[in-house]
Short mmCIF file of C-alpha atoms and ligand atoms in Angstrom, two decimals:
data_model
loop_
_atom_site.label_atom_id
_atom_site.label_comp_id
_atom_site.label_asym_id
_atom_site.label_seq_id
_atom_site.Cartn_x
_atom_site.Cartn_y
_atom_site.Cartn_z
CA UNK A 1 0.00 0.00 0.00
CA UNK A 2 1.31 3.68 -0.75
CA UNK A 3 -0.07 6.40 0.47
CA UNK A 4 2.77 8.69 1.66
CA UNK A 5 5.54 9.70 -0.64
CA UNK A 6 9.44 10.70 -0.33
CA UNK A 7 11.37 13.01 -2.14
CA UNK A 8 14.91 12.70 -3.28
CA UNK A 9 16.82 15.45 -3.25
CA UNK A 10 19.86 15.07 -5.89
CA UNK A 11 22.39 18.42 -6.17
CA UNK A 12 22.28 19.19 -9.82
CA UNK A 13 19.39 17.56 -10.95
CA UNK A 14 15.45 17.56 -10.50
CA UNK A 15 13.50 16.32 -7.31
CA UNK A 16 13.16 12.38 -7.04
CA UNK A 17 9.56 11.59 -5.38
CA UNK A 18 9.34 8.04 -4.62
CA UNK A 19 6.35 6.29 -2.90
CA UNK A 20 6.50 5.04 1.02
CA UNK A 21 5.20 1.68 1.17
CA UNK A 22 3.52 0.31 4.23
CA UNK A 23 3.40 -3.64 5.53
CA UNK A 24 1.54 -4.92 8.18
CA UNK A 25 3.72 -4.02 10.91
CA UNK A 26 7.50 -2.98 10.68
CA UNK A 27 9.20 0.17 9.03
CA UNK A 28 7.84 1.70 6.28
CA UNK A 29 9.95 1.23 3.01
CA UNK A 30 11.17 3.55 0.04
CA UNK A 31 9.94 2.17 -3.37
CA UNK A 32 12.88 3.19 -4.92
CA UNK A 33 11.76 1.12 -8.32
CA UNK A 34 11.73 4.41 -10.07
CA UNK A 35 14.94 5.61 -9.06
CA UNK A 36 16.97 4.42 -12.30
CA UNK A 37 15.38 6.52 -14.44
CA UNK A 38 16.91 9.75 -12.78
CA UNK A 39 20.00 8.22 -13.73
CA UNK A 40 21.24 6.72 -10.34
CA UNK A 41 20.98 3.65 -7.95
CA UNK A 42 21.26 2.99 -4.48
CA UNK A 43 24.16 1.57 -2.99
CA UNK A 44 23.76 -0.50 -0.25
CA UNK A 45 26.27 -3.51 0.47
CA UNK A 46 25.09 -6.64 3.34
CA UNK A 47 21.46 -5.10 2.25
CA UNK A 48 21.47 -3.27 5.93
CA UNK A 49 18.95 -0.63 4.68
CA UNK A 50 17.09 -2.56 1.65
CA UNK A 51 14.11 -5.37 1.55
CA UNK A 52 14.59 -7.22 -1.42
CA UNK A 53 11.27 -8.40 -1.30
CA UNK A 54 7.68 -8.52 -0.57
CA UNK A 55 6.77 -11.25 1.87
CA UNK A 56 4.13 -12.82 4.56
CA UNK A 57 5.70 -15.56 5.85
CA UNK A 58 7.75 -14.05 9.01
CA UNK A 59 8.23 -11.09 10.83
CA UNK A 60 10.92 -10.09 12.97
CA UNK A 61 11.62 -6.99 15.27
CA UNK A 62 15.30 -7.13 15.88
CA UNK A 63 15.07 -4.25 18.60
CA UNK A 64 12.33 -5.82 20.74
CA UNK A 65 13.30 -9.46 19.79
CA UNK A 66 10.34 -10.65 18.16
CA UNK A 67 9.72 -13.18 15.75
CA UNK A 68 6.35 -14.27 14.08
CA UNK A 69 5.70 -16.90 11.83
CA UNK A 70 2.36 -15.92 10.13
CA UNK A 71 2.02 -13.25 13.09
CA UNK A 72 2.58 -16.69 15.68
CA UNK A 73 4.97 -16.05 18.12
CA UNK A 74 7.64 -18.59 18.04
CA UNK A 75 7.83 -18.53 21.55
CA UNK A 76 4.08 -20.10 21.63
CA UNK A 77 4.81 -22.45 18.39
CA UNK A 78 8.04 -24.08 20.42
CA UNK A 79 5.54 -24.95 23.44
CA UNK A 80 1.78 -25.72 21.47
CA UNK A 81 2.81 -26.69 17.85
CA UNK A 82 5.58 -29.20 16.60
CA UNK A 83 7.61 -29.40 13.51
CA UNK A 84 5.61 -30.61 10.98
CA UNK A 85 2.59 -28.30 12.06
CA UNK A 86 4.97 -25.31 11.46
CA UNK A 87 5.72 -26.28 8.31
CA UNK A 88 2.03 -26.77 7.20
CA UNK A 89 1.56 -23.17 8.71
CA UNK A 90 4.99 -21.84 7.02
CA UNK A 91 3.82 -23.06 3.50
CA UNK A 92 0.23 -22.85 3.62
CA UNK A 93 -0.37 -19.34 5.85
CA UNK A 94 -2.80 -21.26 8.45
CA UNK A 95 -2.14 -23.87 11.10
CA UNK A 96 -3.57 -26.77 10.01
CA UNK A 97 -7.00 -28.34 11.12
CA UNK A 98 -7.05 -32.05 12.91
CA UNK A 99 -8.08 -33.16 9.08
CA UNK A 100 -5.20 -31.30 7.61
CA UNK A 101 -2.47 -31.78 9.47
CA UNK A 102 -3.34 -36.11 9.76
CA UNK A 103 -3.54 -35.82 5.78
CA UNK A 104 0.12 -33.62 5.65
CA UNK A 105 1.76 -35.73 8.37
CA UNK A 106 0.91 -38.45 6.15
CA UNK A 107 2.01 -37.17 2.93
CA UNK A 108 5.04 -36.19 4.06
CA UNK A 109 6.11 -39.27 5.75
CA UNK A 110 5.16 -40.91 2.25
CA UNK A 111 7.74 -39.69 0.75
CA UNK A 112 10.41 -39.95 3.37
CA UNK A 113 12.24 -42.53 1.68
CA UNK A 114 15.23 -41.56 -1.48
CA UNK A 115 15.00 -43.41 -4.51
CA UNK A 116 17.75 -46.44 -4.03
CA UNK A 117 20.25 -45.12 -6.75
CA UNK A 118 20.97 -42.01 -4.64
CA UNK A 119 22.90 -44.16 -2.61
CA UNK A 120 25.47 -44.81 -5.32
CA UNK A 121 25.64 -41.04 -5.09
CA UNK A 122 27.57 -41.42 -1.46
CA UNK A 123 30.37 -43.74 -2.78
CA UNK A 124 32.06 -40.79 -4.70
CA UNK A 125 32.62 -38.64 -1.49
CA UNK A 126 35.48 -39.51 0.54
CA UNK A 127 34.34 -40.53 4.22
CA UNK A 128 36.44 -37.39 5.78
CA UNK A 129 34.27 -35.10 3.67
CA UNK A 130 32.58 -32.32 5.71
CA UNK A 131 28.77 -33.20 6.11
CA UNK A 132 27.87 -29.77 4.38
CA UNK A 133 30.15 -31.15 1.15
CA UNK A 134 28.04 -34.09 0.48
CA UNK A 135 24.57 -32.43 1.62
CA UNK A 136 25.28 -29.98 -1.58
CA UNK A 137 25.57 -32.62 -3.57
CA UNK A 138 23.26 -35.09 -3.35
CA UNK A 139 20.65 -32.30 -2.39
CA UNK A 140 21.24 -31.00 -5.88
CA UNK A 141 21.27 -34.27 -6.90
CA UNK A 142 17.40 -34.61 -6.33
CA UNK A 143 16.87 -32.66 -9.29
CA UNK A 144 17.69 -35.66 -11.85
CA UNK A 145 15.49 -37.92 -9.91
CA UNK A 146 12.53 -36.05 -9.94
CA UNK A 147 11.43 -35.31 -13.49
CA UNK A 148 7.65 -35.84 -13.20
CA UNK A 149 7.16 -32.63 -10.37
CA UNK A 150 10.12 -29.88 -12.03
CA UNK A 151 7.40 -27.57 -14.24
CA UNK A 152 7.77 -24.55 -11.46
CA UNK A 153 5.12 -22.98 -13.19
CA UNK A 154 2.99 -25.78 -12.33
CA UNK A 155 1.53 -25.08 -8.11
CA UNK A 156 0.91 -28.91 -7.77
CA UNK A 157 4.38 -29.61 -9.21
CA UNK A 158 5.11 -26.89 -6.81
CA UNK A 159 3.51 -28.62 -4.15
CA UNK A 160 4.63 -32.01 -4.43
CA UNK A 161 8.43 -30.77 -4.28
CA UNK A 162 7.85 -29.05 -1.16
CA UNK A 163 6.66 -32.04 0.33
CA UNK A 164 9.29 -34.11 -1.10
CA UNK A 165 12.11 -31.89 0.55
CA UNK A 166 10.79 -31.78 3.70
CA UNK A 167 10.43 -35.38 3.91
CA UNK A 168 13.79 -36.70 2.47
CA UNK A 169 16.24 -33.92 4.45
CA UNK A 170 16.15 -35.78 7.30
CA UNK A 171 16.94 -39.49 5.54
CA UNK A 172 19.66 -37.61 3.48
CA UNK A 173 21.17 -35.90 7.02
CA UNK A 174 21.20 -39.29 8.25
CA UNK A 175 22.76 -40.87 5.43
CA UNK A 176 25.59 -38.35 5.29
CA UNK A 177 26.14 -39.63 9.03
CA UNK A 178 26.07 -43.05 8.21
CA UNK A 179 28.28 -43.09 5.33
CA UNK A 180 31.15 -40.99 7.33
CA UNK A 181 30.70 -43.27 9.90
CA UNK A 182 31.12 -46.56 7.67
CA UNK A 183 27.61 -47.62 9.29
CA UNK A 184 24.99 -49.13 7.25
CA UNK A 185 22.25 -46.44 6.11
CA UNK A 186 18.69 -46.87 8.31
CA UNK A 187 15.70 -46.64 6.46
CA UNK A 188 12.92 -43.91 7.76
CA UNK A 189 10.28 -45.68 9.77
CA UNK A 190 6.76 -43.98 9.41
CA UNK A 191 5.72 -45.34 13.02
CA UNK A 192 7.60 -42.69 14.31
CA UNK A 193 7.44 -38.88 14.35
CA UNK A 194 9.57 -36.56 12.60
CA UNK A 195 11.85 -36.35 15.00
CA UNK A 196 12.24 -39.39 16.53
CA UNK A 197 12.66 -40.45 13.10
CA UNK A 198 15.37 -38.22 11.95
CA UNK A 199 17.03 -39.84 15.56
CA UNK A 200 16.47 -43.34 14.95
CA UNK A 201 18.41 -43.29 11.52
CA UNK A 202 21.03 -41.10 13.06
CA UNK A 203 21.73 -43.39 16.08
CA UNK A 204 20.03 -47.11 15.26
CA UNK A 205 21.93 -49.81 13.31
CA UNK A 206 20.07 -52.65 11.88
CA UNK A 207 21.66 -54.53 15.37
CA UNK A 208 20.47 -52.30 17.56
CA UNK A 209 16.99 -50.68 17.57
CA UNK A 210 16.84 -48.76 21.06
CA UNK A 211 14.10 -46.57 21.93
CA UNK A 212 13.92 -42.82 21.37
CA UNK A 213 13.81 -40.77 24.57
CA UNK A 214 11.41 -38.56 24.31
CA UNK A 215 12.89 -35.73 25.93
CA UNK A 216 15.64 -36.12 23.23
CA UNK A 217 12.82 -36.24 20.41
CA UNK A 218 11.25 -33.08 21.51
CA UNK A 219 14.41 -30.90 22.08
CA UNK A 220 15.01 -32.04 18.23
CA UNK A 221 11.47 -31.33 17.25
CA UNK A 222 12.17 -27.98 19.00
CA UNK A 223 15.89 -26.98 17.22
CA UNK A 224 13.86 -27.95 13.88
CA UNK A 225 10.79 -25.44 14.83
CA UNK A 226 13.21 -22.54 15.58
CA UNK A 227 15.27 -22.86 12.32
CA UNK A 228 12.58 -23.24 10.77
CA UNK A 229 12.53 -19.91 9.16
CA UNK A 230 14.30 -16.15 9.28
CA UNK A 231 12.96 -14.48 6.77
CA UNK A 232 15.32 -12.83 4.22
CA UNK A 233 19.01 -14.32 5.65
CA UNK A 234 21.86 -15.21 3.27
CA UNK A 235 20.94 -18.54 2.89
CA UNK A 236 16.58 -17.36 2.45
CA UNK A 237 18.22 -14.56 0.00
CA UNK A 238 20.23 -17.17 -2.06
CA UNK A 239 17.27 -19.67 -2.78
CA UNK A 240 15.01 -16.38 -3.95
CA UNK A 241 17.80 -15.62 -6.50
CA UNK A 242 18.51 -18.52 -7.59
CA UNK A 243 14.90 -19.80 -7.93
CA UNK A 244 13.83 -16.17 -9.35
CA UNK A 245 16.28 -17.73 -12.68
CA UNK A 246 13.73 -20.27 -13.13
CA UNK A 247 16.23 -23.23 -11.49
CA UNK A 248 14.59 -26.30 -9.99
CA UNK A 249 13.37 -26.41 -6.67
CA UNK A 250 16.16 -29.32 -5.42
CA UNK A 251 19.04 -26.78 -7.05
CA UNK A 252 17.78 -23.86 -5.18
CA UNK A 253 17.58 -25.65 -1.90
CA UNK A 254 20.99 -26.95 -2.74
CA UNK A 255 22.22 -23.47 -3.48
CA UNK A 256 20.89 -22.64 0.01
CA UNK A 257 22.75 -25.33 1.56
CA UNK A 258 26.03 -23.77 0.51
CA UNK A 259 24.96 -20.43 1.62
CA UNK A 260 24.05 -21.51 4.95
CA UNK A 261 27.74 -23.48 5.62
CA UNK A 262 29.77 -20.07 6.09
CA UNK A 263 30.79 -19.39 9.58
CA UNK A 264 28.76 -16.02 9.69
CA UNK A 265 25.42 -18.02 9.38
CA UNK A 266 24.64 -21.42 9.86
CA UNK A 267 28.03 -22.37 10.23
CA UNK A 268 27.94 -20.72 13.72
CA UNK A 269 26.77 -23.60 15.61
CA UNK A 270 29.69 -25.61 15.01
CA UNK A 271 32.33 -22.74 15.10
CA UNK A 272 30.72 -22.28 18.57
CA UNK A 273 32.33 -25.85 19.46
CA UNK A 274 35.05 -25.62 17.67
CA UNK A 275 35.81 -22.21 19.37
CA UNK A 276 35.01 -24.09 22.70
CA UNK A 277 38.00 -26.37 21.91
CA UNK A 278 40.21 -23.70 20.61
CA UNK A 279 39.80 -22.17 24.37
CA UNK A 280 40.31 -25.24 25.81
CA UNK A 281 39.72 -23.93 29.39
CA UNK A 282 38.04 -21.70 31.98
CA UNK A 283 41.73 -20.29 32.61
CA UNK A 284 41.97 -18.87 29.22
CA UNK A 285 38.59 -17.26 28.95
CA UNK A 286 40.05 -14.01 29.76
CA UNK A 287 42.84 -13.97 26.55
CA UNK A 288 40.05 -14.57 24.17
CA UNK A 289 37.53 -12.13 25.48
CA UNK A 290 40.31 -9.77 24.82
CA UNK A 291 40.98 -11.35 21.41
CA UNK A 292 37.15 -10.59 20.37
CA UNK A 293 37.34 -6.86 21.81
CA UNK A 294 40.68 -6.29 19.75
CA UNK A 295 40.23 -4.25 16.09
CA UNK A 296 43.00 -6.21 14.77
CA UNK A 297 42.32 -9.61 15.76
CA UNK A 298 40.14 -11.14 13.33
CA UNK A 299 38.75 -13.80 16.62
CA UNK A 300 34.89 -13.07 17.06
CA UNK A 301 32.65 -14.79 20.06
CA UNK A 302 31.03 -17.59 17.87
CA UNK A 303 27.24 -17.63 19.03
CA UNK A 304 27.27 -13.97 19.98
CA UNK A 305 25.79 -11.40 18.39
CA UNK A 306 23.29 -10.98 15.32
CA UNK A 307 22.65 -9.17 12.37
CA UNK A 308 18.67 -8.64 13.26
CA UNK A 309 18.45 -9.06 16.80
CA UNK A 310 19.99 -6.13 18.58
CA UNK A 311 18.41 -7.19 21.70
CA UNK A 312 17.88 -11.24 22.98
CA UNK A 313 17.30 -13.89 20.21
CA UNK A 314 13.55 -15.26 21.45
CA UNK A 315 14.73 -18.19 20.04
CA UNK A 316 17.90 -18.16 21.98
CA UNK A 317 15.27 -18.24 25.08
CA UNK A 318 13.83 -21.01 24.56
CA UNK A 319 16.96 -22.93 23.12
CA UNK A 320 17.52 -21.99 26.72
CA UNK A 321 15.29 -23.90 28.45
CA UNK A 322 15.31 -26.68 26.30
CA UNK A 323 19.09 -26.80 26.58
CA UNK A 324 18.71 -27.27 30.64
CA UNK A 325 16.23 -29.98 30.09
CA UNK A 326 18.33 -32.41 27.89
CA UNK A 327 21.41 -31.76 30.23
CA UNK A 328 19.11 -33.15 32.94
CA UNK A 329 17.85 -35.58 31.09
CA UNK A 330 21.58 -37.12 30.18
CA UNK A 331 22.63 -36.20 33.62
CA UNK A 332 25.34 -33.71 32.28
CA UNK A 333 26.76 -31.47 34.66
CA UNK A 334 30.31 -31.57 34.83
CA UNK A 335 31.27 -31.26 31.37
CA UNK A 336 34.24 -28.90 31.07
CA UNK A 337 33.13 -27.41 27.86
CA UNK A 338 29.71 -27.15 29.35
CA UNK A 339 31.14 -25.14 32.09
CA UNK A 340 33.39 -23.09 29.49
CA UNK A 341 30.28 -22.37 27.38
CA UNK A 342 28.32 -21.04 30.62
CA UNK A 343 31.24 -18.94 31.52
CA UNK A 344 31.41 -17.37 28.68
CA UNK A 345 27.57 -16.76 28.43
CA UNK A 346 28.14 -15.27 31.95
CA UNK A 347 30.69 -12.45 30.76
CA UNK A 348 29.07 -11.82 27.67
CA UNK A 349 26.09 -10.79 29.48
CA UNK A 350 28.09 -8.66 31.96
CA UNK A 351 30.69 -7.63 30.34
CA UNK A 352 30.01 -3.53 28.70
CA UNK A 353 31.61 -4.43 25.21
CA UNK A 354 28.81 -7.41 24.76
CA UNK A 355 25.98 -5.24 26.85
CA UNK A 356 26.94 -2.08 24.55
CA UNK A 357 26.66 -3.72 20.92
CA UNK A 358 23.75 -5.92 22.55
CA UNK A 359 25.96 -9.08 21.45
CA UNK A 360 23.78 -11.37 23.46
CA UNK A 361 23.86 -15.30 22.74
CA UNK A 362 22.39 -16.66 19.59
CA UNK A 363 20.30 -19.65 18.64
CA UNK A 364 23.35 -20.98 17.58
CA UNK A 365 25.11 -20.98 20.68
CA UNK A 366 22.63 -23.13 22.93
CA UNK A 367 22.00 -25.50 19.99
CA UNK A 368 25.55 -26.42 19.32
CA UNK A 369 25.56 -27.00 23.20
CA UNK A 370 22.16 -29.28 22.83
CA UNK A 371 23.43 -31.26 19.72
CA UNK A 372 26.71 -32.22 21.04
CA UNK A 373 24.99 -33.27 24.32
CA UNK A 374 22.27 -35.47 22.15
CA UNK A 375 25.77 -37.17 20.49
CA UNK A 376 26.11 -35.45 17.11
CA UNK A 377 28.94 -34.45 15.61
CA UNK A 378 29.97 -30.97 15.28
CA UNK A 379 30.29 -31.41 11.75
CA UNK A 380 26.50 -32.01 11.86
CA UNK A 381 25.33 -29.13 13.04
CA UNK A 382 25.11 -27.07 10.15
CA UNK A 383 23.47 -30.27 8.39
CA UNK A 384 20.41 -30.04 11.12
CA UNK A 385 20.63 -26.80 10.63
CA UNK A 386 19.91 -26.86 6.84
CA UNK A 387 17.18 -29.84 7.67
CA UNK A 388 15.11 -27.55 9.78
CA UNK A 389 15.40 -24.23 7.59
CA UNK A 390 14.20 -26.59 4.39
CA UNK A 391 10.90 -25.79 5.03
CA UNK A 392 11.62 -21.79 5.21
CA UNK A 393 13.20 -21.69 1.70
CA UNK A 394 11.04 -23.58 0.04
CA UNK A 395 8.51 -21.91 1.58
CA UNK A 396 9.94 -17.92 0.15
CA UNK A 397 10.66 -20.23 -2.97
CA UNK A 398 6.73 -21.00 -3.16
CA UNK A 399 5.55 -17.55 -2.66
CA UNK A 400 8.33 -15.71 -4.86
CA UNK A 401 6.97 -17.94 -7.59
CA UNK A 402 3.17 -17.75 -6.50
CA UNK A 403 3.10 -14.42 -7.64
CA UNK A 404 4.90 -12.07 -10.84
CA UNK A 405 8.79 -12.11 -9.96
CA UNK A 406 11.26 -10.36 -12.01
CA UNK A 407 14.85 -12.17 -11.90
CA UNK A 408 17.16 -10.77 -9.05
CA UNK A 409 19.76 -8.94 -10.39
CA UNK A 410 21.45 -6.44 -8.12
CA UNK A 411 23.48 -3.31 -9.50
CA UNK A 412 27.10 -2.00 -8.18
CA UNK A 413 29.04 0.71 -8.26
CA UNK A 414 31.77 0.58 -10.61
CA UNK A 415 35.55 1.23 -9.06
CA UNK A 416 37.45 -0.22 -11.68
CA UNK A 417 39.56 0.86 -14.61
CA UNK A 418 37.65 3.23 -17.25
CA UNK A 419 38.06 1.82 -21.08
CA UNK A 420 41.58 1.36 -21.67
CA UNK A 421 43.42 -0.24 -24.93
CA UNK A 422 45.22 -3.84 -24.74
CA UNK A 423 49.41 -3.23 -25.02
CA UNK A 424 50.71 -5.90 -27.14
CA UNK A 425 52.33 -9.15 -24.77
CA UNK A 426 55.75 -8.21 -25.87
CA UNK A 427 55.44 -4.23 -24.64
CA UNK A 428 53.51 -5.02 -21.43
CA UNK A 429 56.11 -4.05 -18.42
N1 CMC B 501 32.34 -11.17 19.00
C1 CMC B 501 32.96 -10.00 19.21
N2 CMC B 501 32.59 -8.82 18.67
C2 CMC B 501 31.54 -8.85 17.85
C3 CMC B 501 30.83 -10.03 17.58
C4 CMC B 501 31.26 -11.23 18.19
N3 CMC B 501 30.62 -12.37 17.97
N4 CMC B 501 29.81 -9.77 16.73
C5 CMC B 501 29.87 -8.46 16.47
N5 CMC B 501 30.91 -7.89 17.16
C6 CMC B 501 31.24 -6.46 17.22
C7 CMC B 501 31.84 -5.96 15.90
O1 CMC B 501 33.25 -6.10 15.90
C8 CMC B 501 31.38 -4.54 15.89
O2 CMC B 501 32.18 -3.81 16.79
P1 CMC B 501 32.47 -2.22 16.53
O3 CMC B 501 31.12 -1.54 16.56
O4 CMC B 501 33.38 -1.80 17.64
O5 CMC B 501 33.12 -2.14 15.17
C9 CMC B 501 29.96 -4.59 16.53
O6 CMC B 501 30.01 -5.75 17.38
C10 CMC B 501 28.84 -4.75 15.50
O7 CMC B 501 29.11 -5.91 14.73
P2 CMC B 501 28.83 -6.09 13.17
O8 CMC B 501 29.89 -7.01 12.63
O9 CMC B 501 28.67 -4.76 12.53
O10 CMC B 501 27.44 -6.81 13.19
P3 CMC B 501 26.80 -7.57 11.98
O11 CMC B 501 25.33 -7.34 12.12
O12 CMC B 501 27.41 -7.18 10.69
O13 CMC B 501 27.19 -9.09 12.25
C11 CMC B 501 27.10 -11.36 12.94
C12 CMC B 501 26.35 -10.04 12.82
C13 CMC B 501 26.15 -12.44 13.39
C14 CMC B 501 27.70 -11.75 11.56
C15 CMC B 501 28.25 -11.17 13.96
O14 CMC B 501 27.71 -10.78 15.20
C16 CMC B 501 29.08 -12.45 14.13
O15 CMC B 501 29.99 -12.71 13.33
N6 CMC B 501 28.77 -13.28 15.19
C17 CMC B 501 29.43 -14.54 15.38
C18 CMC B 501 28.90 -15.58 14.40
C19 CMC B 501 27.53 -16.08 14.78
O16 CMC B 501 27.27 -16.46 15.92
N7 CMC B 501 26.64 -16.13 13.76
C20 CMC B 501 25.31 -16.71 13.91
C21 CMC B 501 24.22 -15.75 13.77
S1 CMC B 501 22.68 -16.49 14.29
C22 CMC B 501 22.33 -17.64 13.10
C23 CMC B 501 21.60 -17.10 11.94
O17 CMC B 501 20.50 -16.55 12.09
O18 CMC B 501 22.13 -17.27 10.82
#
């Protein structure tokens, strides 16, 4: 909606009025659409001042740490919803019904299984590979298995590839496990929920079925509901370009994948252990809080900090909580990284460098905590992570494409030579 209107003020040249575009709730924006034609373009690198879209699947207030999915509070979907109703909300706009979310659940775990070749797929990674390496590739891969459902002009094709990620990222996550383990791969079993699931092929052999626990099963249901989406992040951002090409769902969720592996975003979880190693113990806390505060030392507090939230993470909150409950559940209390992680949570939120540039702890920081409690590998984090925040790209995927789209192509300003003639080889100094 535009009602109110900006003008542009350019030295030299005539008055720019632009139109001021309101959303539901959340700043106003600029249309600066019309811009271009006054001969200029606005420069804004890391996007810190631009929406590159219009959207209604998530809202978040950085200042006042909120964060709605469909206007619900993720706070209330952690403690009344689960995963898989989140993701019928996230795609389709409206928690589901009794009817609709038996008839998803179902749909989804029919297609939980990967066609049999994909396994062949596995042999050509080396076993060291990093989980993130092979997810790329065989999430990509889905594309040339999947013919019948790739018209993305087609809403059931749509449809039926939505479904069909959401259902195999959790068999493929598992597989990548298995194969750098040298385990046999676990089929899904659709007894169980999403969750317990997604732990039974992670953890089961075919000589050992042991039962879930359930407190284990819901803190996983509960990292999968809060990655569930972010709106427009790097990783969100990537899928919408790439898909707004035309590309097939199973490449843009793969180009997502490799966007969400950096250290800066989904990466964090496991740079938060890895960082926990690096410092070793309590003793040396002190040396690398001064290593984060220094300019020149390139050292940041993985898990603190984020580009949104300038106040607590709501998800961080309840990562909180459900952090303390699968500690008690494994009876965990003396582990020295443990300890070194609470430390550290304890100076951040004391200390007036953290409190000033509200660098509070992230999602990321109680998850990788959680996950390497539960028994996964560090190296898995970012693979979980990518499971969970299927759902959210293929969800801005859906709605990018539900409605006219223009291909994303971003402008720069030039800082490079002006036209210049090529010197022969032989006369170049
Ligand atoms: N440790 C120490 N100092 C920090 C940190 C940190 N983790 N994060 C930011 N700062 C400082 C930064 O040096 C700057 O200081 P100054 O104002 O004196 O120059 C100030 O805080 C503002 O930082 P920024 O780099 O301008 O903030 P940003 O919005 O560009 O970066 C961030 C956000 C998440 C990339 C950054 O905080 C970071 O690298 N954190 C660690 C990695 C991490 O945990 N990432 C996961 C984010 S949550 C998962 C997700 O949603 O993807």
């Amino acid at each position: 909606m535009a009602d109110k209107k900006a003008q542009l003020i350019i030295e030299g040249a005539a008055p720019v009025e632009l139109p001021i575009l309101t959303g539901t709730v959340g700043p106003d924006v600029i249309d600066v659409r019309g811009l271009g034609a006054s001969g200029h373009f606005t420069f804004d690198p890391g996007f810190m001042a631009t929406a590159s879209c219009e959207s209604k699947i998530t809202y978040i207030d950085g200042d006042k740490g909120v964060l709605l999915h469909r206007g619900y509070p993720i706070e209330q979907l952690a403690e009344q919803s689960d995963y898989l109703e989140t993701c019928y909300l996230l795609l389709n706009g409206e928690l589901p019904n009794e009817e609709q979310k038996a008839k998803f659940v179902s749909n989804v775990k029919n297609h939980t299984m990967v066609h049999e070749q994909l396994k062949t797929f596995f042999n050509g990674f080396r076993r060291d590979a990093h989980p993130m390496a092979v997810m790329c590739g065989v999430v990509g891969a889905l594309s040339a298995f999947y013919h019948d459902s790739l018209d993305i002009n087609n809403p059931q094709h749509r449809e039926i590839s939505a479904v069909r990620l959401v259902a195999k990222m959790p068999t493929l996550a598992a597989m990548v496990y298995k194969y750098s383990m040298g385990q046999p791969m676990m089929y899904p079993r659709n007894d169980l929920t999403y969750a317990e699931n997604f732990l039974h092929m992670m953890f089961n052999t075919p000589c050992e079925i042991k039962p879930i626990s359930p407190v284990l099963a819901k803190a996983m249901d509960r990292i999968f509901i809060l990655h569930a989406d972010h709106e427009q992040n790097a990783s969100t951002s990537t899928v919408r370009l790439a898909g707004s090409s035309g590309a097939n769902p199973f490449a843009c969720i793969a180009a997502g994948i490799a966007a969400l592996w950096g250290p800066a975003h989904g990466g964090a979880n496991e740079a938060v252990l890895t960082m926990l190693d690096e410092i070793g113990d309590v003793s040396n806390i002190d040396t690398y809080i001064a290593k984060a505060k220094d300019k020149n030392d390139p050292f940041k507090l993985m898990g603190f900090g984020h580009r949104v939230y300038k106040n607590r993470d709501p998800r961080a909150t309840v990562m909180k909580q459900t952090c303390d409950e699968v500690l008690a559940e494994l009876g965990i209390k003396n582990d020295p990284q443990l300890q070194l992680a609470m430390r550290l949570e304890e100076i951040a939120l004391t200390d007036p460098y953290f409190i000033e540039r509200s660098l509070y702890p992230n999602v990321d920081f109680y998850s990788g905590i959680i996950l390497k409690a539960i028994g996964i590998p560090t190296s898995m984090f970012t693979v979980i992570f990518a499971l969970a925040r299927t759902v959210g790209w293929i969800s801005h995927w859906k709605e990018m494409l539900s409605s006219p789209y223009k291909i994303g192509r971003p402008r720069q300003l030039y800082t490079g030579e002006q036209q210049r003639d090529i010197t022969a080889l032989k006369d170049r100094k």
